[in-house]
CSV table of C-alpha atoms in Angstrom, one decimal:
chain,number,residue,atom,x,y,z
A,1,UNK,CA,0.0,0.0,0.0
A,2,UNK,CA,3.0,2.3,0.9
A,3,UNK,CA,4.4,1.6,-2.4
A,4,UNK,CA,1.4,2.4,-4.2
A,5,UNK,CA,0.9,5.6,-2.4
A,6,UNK,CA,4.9,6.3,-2.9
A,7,UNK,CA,4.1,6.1,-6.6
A,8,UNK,CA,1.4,8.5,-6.7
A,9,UNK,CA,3.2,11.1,-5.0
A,10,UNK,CA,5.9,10.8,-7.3
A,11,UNK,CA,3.5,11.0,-10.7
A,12,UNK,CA,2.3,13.9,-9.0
A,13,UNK,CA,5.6,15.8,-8.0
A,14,UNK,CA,6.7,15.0,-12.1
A,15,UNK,CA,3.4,16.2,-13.3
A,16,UNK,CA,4.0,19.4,-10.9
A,17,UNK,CA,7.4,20.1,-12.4
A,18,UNK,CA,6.6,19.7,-15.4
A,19,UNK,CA,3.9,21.8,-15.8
A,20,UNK,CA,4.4,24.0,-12.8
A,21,UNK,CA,8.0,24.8,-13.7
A,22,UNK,CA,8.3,23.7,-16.9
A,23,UNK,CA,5.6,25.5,-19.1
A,24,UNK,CA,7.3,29.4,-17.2
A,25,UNK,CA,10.9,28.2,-17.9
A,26,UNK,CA,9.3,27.2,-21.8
A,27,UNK,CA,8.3,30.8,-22.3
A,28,UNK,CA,11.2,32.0,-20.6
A,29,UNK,CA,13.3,30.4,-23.5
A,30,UNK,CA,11.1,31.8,-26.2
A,31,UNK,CA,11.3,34.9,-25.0
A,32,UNK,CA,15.4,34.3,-24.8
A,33,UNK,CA,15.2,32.8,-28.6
A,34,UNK,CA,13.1,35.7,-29.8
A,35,UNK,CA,15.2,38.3,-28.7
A,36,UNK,CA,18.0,36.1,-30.1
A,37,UNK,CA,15.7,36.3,-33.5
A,38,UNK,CA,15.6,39.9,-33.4
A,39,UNK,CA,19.0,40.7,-33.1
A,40,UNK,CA,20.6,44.4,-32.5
A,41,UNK,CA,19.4,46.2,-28.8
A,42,UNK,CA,17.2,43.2,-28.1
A,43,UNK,CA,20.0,41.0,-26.9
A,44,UNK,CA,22.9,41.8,-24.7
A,45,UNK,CA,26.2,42.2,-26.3
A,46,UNK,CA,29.8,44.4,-25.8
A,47,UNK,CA,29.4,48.0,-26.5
A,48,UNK,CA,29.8,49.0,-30.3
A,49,UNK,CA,29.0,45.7,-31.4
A,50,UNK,CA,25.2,45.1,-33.1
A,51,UNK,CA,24.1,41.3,-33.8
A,52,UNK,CA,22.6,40.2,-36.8
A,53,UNK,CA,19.2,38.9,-37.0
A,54,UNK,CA,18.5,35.2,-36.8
A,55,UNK,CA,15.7,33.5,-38.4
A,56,UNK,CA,16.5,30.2,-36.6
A,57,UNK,CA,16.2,32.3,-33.2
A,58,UNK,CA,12.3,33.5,-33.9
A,59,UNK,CA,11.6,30.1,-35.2
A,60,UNK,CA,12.6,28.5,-31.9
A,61,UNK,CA,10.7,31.1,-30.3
A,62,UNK,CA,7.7,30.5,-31.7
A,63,UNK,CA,7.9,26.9,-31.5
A,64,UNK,CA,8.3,27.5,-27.5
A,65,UNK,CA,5.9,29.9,-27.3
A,66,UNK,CA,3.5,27.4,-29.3
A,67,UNK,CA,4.4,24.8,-27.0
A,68,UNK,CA,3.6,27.0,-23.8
A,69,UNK,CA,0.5,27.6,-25.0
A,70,UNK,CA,-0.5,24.4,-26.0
A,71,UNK,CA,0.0,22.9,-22.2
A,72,UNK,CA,-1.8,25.6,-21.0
A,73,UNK,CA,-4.6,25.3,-23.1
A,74,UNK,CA,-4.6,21.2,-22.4
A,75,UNK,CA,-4.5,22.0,-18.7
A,76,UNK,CA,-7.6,24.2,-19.0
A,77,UNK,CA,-9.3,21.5,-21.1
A,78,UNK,CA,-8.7,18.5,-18.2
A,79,UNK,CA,-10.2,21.3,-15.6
A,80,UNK,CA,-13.2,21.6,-18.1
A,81,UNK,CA,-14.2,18.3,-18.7
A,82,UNK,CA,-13.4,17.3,-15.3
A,83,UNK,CA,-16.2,20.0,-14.2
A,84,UNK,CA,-18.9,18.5,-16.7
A,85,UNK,CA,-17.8,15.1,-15.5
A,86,UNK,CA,-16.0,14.4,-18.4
A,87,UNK,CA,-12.5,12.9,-18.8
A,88,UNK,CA,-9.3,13.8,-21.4
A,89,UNK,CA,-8.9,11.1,-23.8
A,90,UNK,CA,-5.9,11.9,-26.3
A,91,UNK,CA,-6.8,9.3,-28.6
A,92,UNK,CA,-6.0,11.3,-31.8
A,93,UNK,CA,-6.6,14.4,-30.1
A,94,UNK,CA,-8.1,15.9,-27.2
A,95,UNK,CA,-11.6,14.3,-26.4
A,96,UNK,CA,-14.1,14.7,-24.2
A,97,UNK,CA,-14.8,11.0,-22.8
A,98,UNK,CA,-17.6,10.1,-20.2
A,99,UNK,CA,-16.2,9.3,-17.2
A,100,UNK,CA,-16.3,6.0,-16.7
């Protein structure tokens, strides 16, 4: 029974940092990538030196960005159904399943 109990605690404590750490530190790279992206003032550099623009940084930060939201979005969907008494099924997507 401990076990059991020891292994729920622990899917909750990954779930937690995943998505309670994870998703801020996400946009915090994206935000990072797209000042990367941008180039010039946006990014900290020596005096007298401006950095080129890179395409490959506001790619990555919309990818991250896209990502971030996409968690949140899936969180707020599992709180949803879970209020209608619903449950998450990710069979080829998000679904609304009856709870069983």
């Amino acid at each position: 029974m401990l076990a059991t109990e020891t292994g729920m605690l622990g899917q909750v404590l990954l779930v937690s940092l995943v998505l309670g750490a994870g998703l801020p530190v996400l946009f915090g790279l994206g935000l990072r990538a797209m000042a990367w992206g941008a180039g010039g003032d946006a990014e900290e550099h020596p005096a007298g030196v401006a950095p080129r623009p890179h395409p490959l940084g506001r790619a990555l930060g919309v990818l991250c960005f896209a990502l971030a939201a996409a968690g949140v979005v899936l969180g707020i969907t599992v709180v949803v159904a879970s209020g209608l008494g619903y449950e998450v099924g990710l069979g080829g997507g998000p679904l609304f399943v009856e709870k069983s």
